[in-house]
Amino acid sequence: MQLTALGIYGPYPKAGDHACSSYLVQTENANIVMDFGSGALTRLLNKIDVNDLDAIVLSHSHFDHTSDLLPLNYFLELSPQKRLRLIVPKDGNNWYLKLLIKPQIQVIEVEEGDSMDINGTKLNFYAVSHTVKTFGIKVTADGKTLFYTGDTMWFDKLTEYVKGVDFVLADAAKPIGFKGPHMGYDYATKIYEACRTRVVVTHLSPDFNPQRELAGTPIEVVEEGKTYSI
């Protein structure tokens, strides 16, 4: 299993050639993108043929995780493409679905506790703590397991979600004391203590990177464009 960080920023990208939250997961038999914020489409096109994409999975409906679905919709209209699965939390606030009712997109709504199989890659969905309905996503394939927290504040049950996984991609890169529905980088240590595995923090603020603060710890700060082997 491989994970490529297409975009890592939120709620908007850092100045320059940067993008908001989007992560390409590649397994032996599937290509799946988790979240699709601004700038994600061009990054994806640089990595794979969109015809080889099996699904896009959204953790939640906020703009910095969904906005490049709109240009993707144009791309799919103009390019031969198998019907693309768009997997989303079942939520009355899914405003963007009204813009994506197209033959080339198959919308699949999921609830907490649901699971899906995409060409042998298993997806499980877990409720996390954010301002709208948001799911953490567990991806299991090739004998490995990845857990992506989506956007979330700290909550005690998160430690249960990460136990036994091989890689955690965590929304835990904000400054300590950050006033918003995300975790400061200090919570990454609590996540690591629960799983004792590789923890990479993401969803960076455009004006803050905790690289210096986390130096000398087992926690890694995500690198935009980097591919991680799991």
PDB file of C-alpha atoms in Angstrom, residues 25-189:
ATOM      1  CA  VAL A  25      -4.062   5.540  -1.699  1.00  0.00           C
ATOM      2  CA  GLN A  26      -2.737   2.904  -4.086  1.00  0.00           C
ATOM      3  CA  THR A  27      -3.059  -0.791  -3.317  1.00  0.00           C
ATOM      4  CA  GLU A  28      -2.414  -3.847  -5.440  1.00  0.00           C
ATOM      5  CA  ASN A  29      -5.830  -3.622  -7.105  1.00  0.00           C
ATOM      6  CA  ALA A  30      -7.251  -0.174  -6.344  1.00  0.00           C
ATOM      7  CA  ASN A  31      -6.608   3.565  -6.621  1.00  0.00           C
ATOM      8  CA  ILE A  32      -8.615   5.556  -4.084  1.00  0.00           C
ATOM      9  CA  VAL A  33      -8.468   9.254  -3.208  1.00  0.00           C
ATOM     10  CA  MET A  34      -9.421  10.435   0.278  1.00  0.00           C
ATOM     11  CA  ASP A  35     -10.753  14.016   0.134  1.00  0.00           C
ATOM     12  CA  PHE A  36     -10.466  16.361  -2.831  1.00  0.00           C
ATOM     13  CA  GLY A  37      -9.710  19.934  -1.781  1.00  0.00           C
ATOM     14  CA  SER A  38      -8.566  22.801  -3.991  1.00  0.00           C
ATOM     15  CA  GLY A  39      -5.586  21.891  -6.155  1.00  0.00           C
ATOM     16  CA  ALA A  40      -6.174  18.153  -5.856  1.00  0.00           C
ATOM     17  CA  LEU A  41      -7.153  17.516  -9.465  1.00  0.00           C
ATOM     18  CA  THR A  42      -3.948  18.759 -11.067  1.00  0.00           C
ATOM     19  CA  ARG A  43      -1.876  16.834  -8.521  1.00  0.00           C
ATOM     20  CA  LEU A  44      -3.877  13.682  -9.227  1.00  0.00           C
ATOM     21  CA  LEU A  45      -3.437  14.078 -12.984  1.00  0.00           C
ATOM     22  CA  ASN A  46       0.315  14.216 -12.444  1.00  0.00           C
ATOM     23  CA  LYS A  47       0.198  10.851 -10.641  1.00  0.00           C
ATOM     24  CA  ILE A  48      -2.300   8.611 -12.434  1.00  0.00           C
ATOM     25  CA  ASP A  49      -4.727   8.412 -15.322  1.00  0.00           C
ATOM     26  CA  VAL A  50      -8.123   9.356 -13.883  1.00  0.00           C
ATOM     27  CA  ASN A  51      -9.555   6.414 -15.822  1.00  0.00           C
ATOM     28  CA  ASP A  52      -7.631   4.242 -13.357  1.00  0.00           C
ATOM     29  CA  LEU A  53      -9.241   5.894 -10.321  1.00  0.00           C
ATOM     30  CA  ASP A  54     -11.689   3.569  -8.555  1.00  0.00           C
ATOM     31  CA  ALA A  55     -13.242   5.920  -5.992  1.00  0.00           C
ATOM     32  CA  ILE A  56     -13.070   9.222  -4.172  1.00  0.00           C
ATOM     33  CA  VAL A  57     -13.927   9.011  -0.482  1.00  0.00           C
ATOM     34  CA  LEU A  58     -14.837  12.190   1.383  1.00  0.00           C
ATOM     35  CA  SER A  59     -14.357  12.448   5.116  1.00  0.00           C
ATOM     36  CA  HIS A  60     -16.809  15.375   5.288  1.00  0.00           C
ATOM     37  CA  SER A  61     -18.368  18.233   3.340  1.00  0.00           C
ATOM     38  CA  HIS A  62     -16.156  21.236   4.123  1.00  0.00           C
ATOM     39  CA  PHE A  63     -14.876  23.202   1.125  1.00  0.00           C
ATOM     40  CA  ASP A  64     -11.184  22.505   1.733  1.00  0.00           C
ATOM     41  CA  HIS A  65     -11.932  18.781   1.342  1.00  0.00           C
ATOM     42  CA  THR A  66     -14.394  18.914  -1.567  1.00  0.00           C
ATOM     43  CA  SER A  67     -13.874  21.947  -3.813  1.00  0.00           C
ATOM     44  CA  ASP A  68     -11.970  20.263  -6.660  1.00  0.00           C
ATOM     45  CA  LEU A  69     -14.929  17.973  -7.264  1.00  0.00           C
ATOM     46  CA  LEU A  70     -16.334  20.806  -9.380  1.00  0.00           C
ATOM     47  CA  PRO A  71     -13.528  20.936 -11.979  1.00  0.00           C
ATOM     48  CA  LEU A  72     -13.343  17.140 -11.783  1.00  0.00           C
ATOM     49  CA  ASN A  73     -16.963  17.102 -12.898  1.00  0.00           C
ATOM     50  CA  TYR A  74     -16.008  19.030 -16.046  1.00  0.00           C
ATOM     51  CA  PHE A  75     -13.083  16.686 -16.622  1.00  0.00           C
ATOM     52  CA  LEU A  76     -15.343  13.640 -16.454  1.00  0.00           C
ATOM     53  CA  GLU A  77     -17.816  15.207 -18.881  1.00  0.00           C
ATOM     54  CA  LEU A  78     -15.098  15.752 -21.474  1.00  0.00           C
ATOM     55  CA  SER A  79     -13.010  12.618 -20.976  1.00  0.00           C
ATOM     56  CA  PRO A  80     -14.005   8.971 -21.546  1.00  0.00           C
ATOM     57  CA  GLN A  81     -14.340   7.531 -18.081  1.00  0.00           C
ATOM     58  CA  LYS A  82     -15.895   4.626 -16.288  1.00  0.00           C
ATOM     59  CA  ARG A  83     -18.504   5.742 -13.767  1.00  0.00           C
ATOM     60  CA  LEU A  84     -16.615   7.094 -10.771  1.00  0.00           C
ATOM     61  CA  ARG A  85     -17.720   6.199  -7.250  1.00  0.00           C
ATOM     62  CA  LEU A  86     -17.980   9.130  -4.842  1.00  0.00           C
ATOM     63  CA  ILE A  87     -18.341   7.853  -1.281  1.00  0.00           C
ATOM     64  CA  VAL A  88     -19.623  10.398   1.250  1.00  0.00           C
ATOM     65  CA  PRO A  89     -21.049  10.535   4.781  1.00  0.00           C
ATOM     66  CA  LYS A  90     -24.836  10.474   4.712  1.00  0.00           C
ATOM     67  CA  ASP A  91     -25.563  14.029   5.786  1.00  0.00           C
ATOM     68  CA  GLY A  92     -28.259  16.561   4.934  1.00  0.00           C
ATOM     69  CA  ASN A  93     -25.505  19.180   4.590  1.00  0.00           C
ATOM     70  CA  ASN A  94     -24.004  17.568   1.495  1.00  0.00           C
ATOM     71  CA  TRP A  95     -24.719  20.675  -0.583  1.00  0.00           C
ATOM     72  CA  TYR A  96     -22.207  19.751  -3.259  1.00  0.00           C
ATOM     73  CA  LEU A  97     -24.079  16.600  -4.237  1.00  0.00           C
ATOM     74  CA  LYS A  98     -26.679  18.795  -5.968  1.00  0.00           C
ATOM     75  CA  LEU A  99     -23.896  19.956  -8.286  1.00  0.00           C
ATOM     76  CA  LEU A 100     -22.692  16.429  -8.996  1.00  0.00           C
ATOM     77  CA  ILE A 101     -25.843  14.642 -10.090  1.00  0.00           C
ATOM     78  CA  LYS A 102     -24.294  13.480 -13.333  1.00  0.00           C
ATOM     79  CA  PRO A 103     -24.266  10.121 -15.135  1.00  0.00           C
ATOM     80  CA  GLN A 104     -20.500   9.883 -14.745  1.00  0.00           C
ATOM     81  CA  ILE A 105     -20.604  10.024 -10.932  1.00  0.00           C
ATOM     82  CA  GLN A 106     -22.136   7.370  -8.694  1.00  0.00           C
ATOM     83  CA  VAL A 107     -22.768   8.834  -5.245  1.00  0.00           C
ATOM     84  CA  ILE A 108     -22.680   6.295  -2.416  1.00  0.00           C
ATOM     85  CA  GLU A 109     -23.685   7.499   1.055  1.00  0.00           C
ATOM     86  CA  VAL A 110     -22.314   5.711   4.112  1.00  0.00           C
ATOM     87  CA  GLU A 111     -23.057   5.735   7.820  1.00  0.00           C
ATOM     88  CA  GLU A 112     -20.868   5.226  10.871  1.00  0.00           C
ATOM     89  CA  GLY A 113     -19.842   1.578  11.135  1.00  0.00           C
ATOM     90  CA  ASP A 114     -20.321   0.856   7.439  1.00  0.00           C
ATOM     91  CA  SER A 115     -17.686  -0.975   5.434  1.00  0.00           C
ATOM     92  CA  MET A 116     -17.023  -1.282   1.711  1.00  0.00           C
ATOM     93  CA  ASP A 117     -14.853  -3.413  -0.517  1.00  0.00           C
ATOM     94  CA  ILE A 118     -13.268  -1.854  -3.588  1.00  0.00           C
ATOM     95  CA  ASN A 119     -11.375  -4.426  -5.636  1.00  0.00           C
ATOM     96  CA  GLY A 120     -10.168  -6.160  -2.496  1.00  0.00           C
ATOM     97  CA  THR A 121      -9.391  -2.952  -0.594  1.00  0.00           C
ATOM     98  CA  LYS A 122     -11.574  -2.635   2.504  1.00  0.00           C
ATOM     99  CA  LEU A 123     -12.851   0.695   3.811  1.00  0.00           C
ATOM    100  CA  ASN A 124     -14.317   1.184   7.294  1.00  0.00           C
ATOM    101  CA  PHE A 125     -15.917   4.390   8.546  1.00  0.00           C
ATOM    102  CA  TYR A 126     -15.695   5.800  12.087  1.00  0.00           C
ATOM    103  CA  ALA A 127     -17.377   8.889  13.530  1.00  0.00           C
ATOM    104  CA  VAL A 128     -14.959  11.579  14.682  1.00  0.00           C
ATOM    105  CA  SER A 129     -15.434  14.957  16.397  1.00  0.00           C
ATOM    106  CA  HIS A 130     -15.828  17.896  14.014  1.00  0.00           C
ATOM    107  CA  THR A 131     -18.355  20.652  13.285  1.00  0.00           C
ATOM    108  CA  VAL A 132     -20.189  18.607  10.641  1.00  0.00           C
ATOM    109  CA  LYS A 133     -20.681  14.876  10.236  1.00  0.00           C
ATOM    110  CA  THR A 134     -17.183  13.540   9.627  1.00  0.00           C
ATOM    111  CA  PHE A 135     -15.740  10.056   9.334  1.00  0.00           C
ATOM    112  CA  GLY A 136     -12.294   8.716   9.970  1.00  0.00           C
ATOM    113  CA  ILE A 137     -11.410   6.187   7.285  1.00  0.00           C
ATOM    114  CA  LYS A 138      -9.598   2.900   7.823  1.00  0.00           C
ATOM    115  CA  VAL A 139      -8.097   1.360   4.690  1.00  0.00           C
ATOM    116  CA  THR A 140      -7.045  -2.295   4.750  1.00  0.00           C
ATOM    117  CA  ALA A 141      -5.234  -3.984   1.865  1.00  0.00           C
ATOM    118  CA  ASP A 142      -2.074  -5.904   1.015  1.00  0.00           C
ATOM    119  CA  GLY A 143      -1.769  -7.037   4.637  1.00  0.00           C
ATOM    120  CA  LYS A 144      -1.528  -3.425   5.898  1.00  0.00           C
ATOM    121  CA  THR A 145      -3.873  -0.929   7.535  1.00  0.00           C
ATOM    122  CA  LEU A 146      -3.971   2.853   7.271  1.00  0.00           C
ATOM    123  CA  PHE A 147      -6.152   5.096   9.444  1.00  0.00           C
ATOM    124  CA  TYR A 148      -6.961   8.643   8.305  1.00  0.00           C
ATOM    125  CA  THR A 149      -8.615  10.730  11.005  1.00  0.00           C
ATOM    126  CA  GLY A 150     -10.251  13.252   8.696  1.00  0.00           C
ATOM    127  CA  ASP A 151     -10.761  16.599  10.434  1.00  0.00           C
ATOM    128  CA  THR A 152     -11.266  16.123  14.139  1.00  0.00           C
ATOM    129  CA  MET A 153     -10.772  17.431  17.626  1.00  0.00           C
ATOM    130  CA  TRP A 154      -9.400  15.117  20.277  1.00  0.00           C
ATOM    131  CA  PHE A 155     -11.807  12.570  21.751  1.00  0.00           C
ATOM    132  CA  ASP A 156     -10.888   9.565  23.866  1.00  0.00           C
ATOM    133  CA  LYS A 157     -12.299   6.936  21.511  1.00  0.00           C
ATOM    134  CA  LEU A 158      -9.743   7.953  18.894  1.00  0.00           C
ATOM    135  CA  THR A 159      -7.192   5.822  20.734  1.00  0.00           C
ATOM    136  CA  GLU A 160      -9.340   2.752  20.021  1.00  0.00           C
ATOM    137  CA  TYR A 161      -9.521   3.557  16.317  1.00  0.00           C
ATOM    138  CA  VAL A 162      -5.747   3.666  15.849  1.00  0.00           C
ATOM    139  CA  LYS A 163      -4.789   0.562  17.808  1.00  0.00           C
ATOM    140  CA  GLY A 164      -3.300  -2.166  15.652  1.00  0.00           C
ATOM    141  CA  VAL A 165      -2.916  -0.103  12.481  1.00  0.00           C
ATOM    142  CA  ASP A 166       0.327   0.293  10.534  1.00  0.00           C
ATOM    143  CA  PHE A 167       0.086   3.989   9.666  1.00  0.00           C
ATOM    144  CA  VAL A 168      -1.902   6.943  11.041  1.00  0.00           C
ATOM    145  CA  LEU A 169      -2.521  10.113   9.039  1.00  0.00           C
ATOM    146  CA  ALA A 170      -3.781  12.542  11.661  1.00  0.00           C
ATOM    147  CA  ASP A 171      -5.281  16.022  11.694  1.00  0.00           C
ATOM    148  CA  ALA A 172      -2.865  17.091  14.426  1.00  0.00           C
ATOM    149  CA  ALA A 173      -0.624  19.829  13.041  1.00  0.00           C
ATOM    150  CA  LYS A 174      -2.125  23.010  14.472  1.00  0.00           C
ATOM    151  CA  PRO A 175      -0.387  25.142  17.122  1.00  0.00           C
ATOM    152  CA  ILE A 176      -0.960  24.192  20.744  1.00  0.00           C
ATOM    153  CA  GLY A 177      -4.094  25.942  21.993  1.00  0.00           C
ATOM    154  CA  PHE A 178      -5.506  26.354  18.485  1.00  0.00           C
ATOM    155  CA  LYS A 179      -9.053  27.709  18.694  1.00  0.00           C
ATOM    156  CA  GLY A 180     -10.867  25.544  16.209  1.00  0.00           C
ATOM    157  CA  PRO A 181     -12.169  22.013  15.560  1.00  0.00           C
ATOM    158  CA  HIS A 182      -8.731  20.481  14.950  1.00  0.00           C
ATOM    159  CA  MET A 183      -5.964  18.998  17.091  1.00  0.00           C
ATOM    160  CA  GLY A 184      -2.767  20.770  18.032  1.00  0.00           C
ATOM    161  CA  TYR A 185       0.469  18.913  17.383  1.00  0.00           C
ATOM    162  CA  ASP A 186       0.694  17.953  21.072  1.00  0.00           C
ATOM    163  CA  TYR A 187      -2.155  15.471  20.525  1.00  0.00           C
ATOM    164  CA  ALA A 188      -0.039  13.570  18.012  1.00  0.00           C
ATOM    165  CA  THR A 189       1.944  12.213  20.946  1.00  0.00           C
TER     166      THR A 189
END
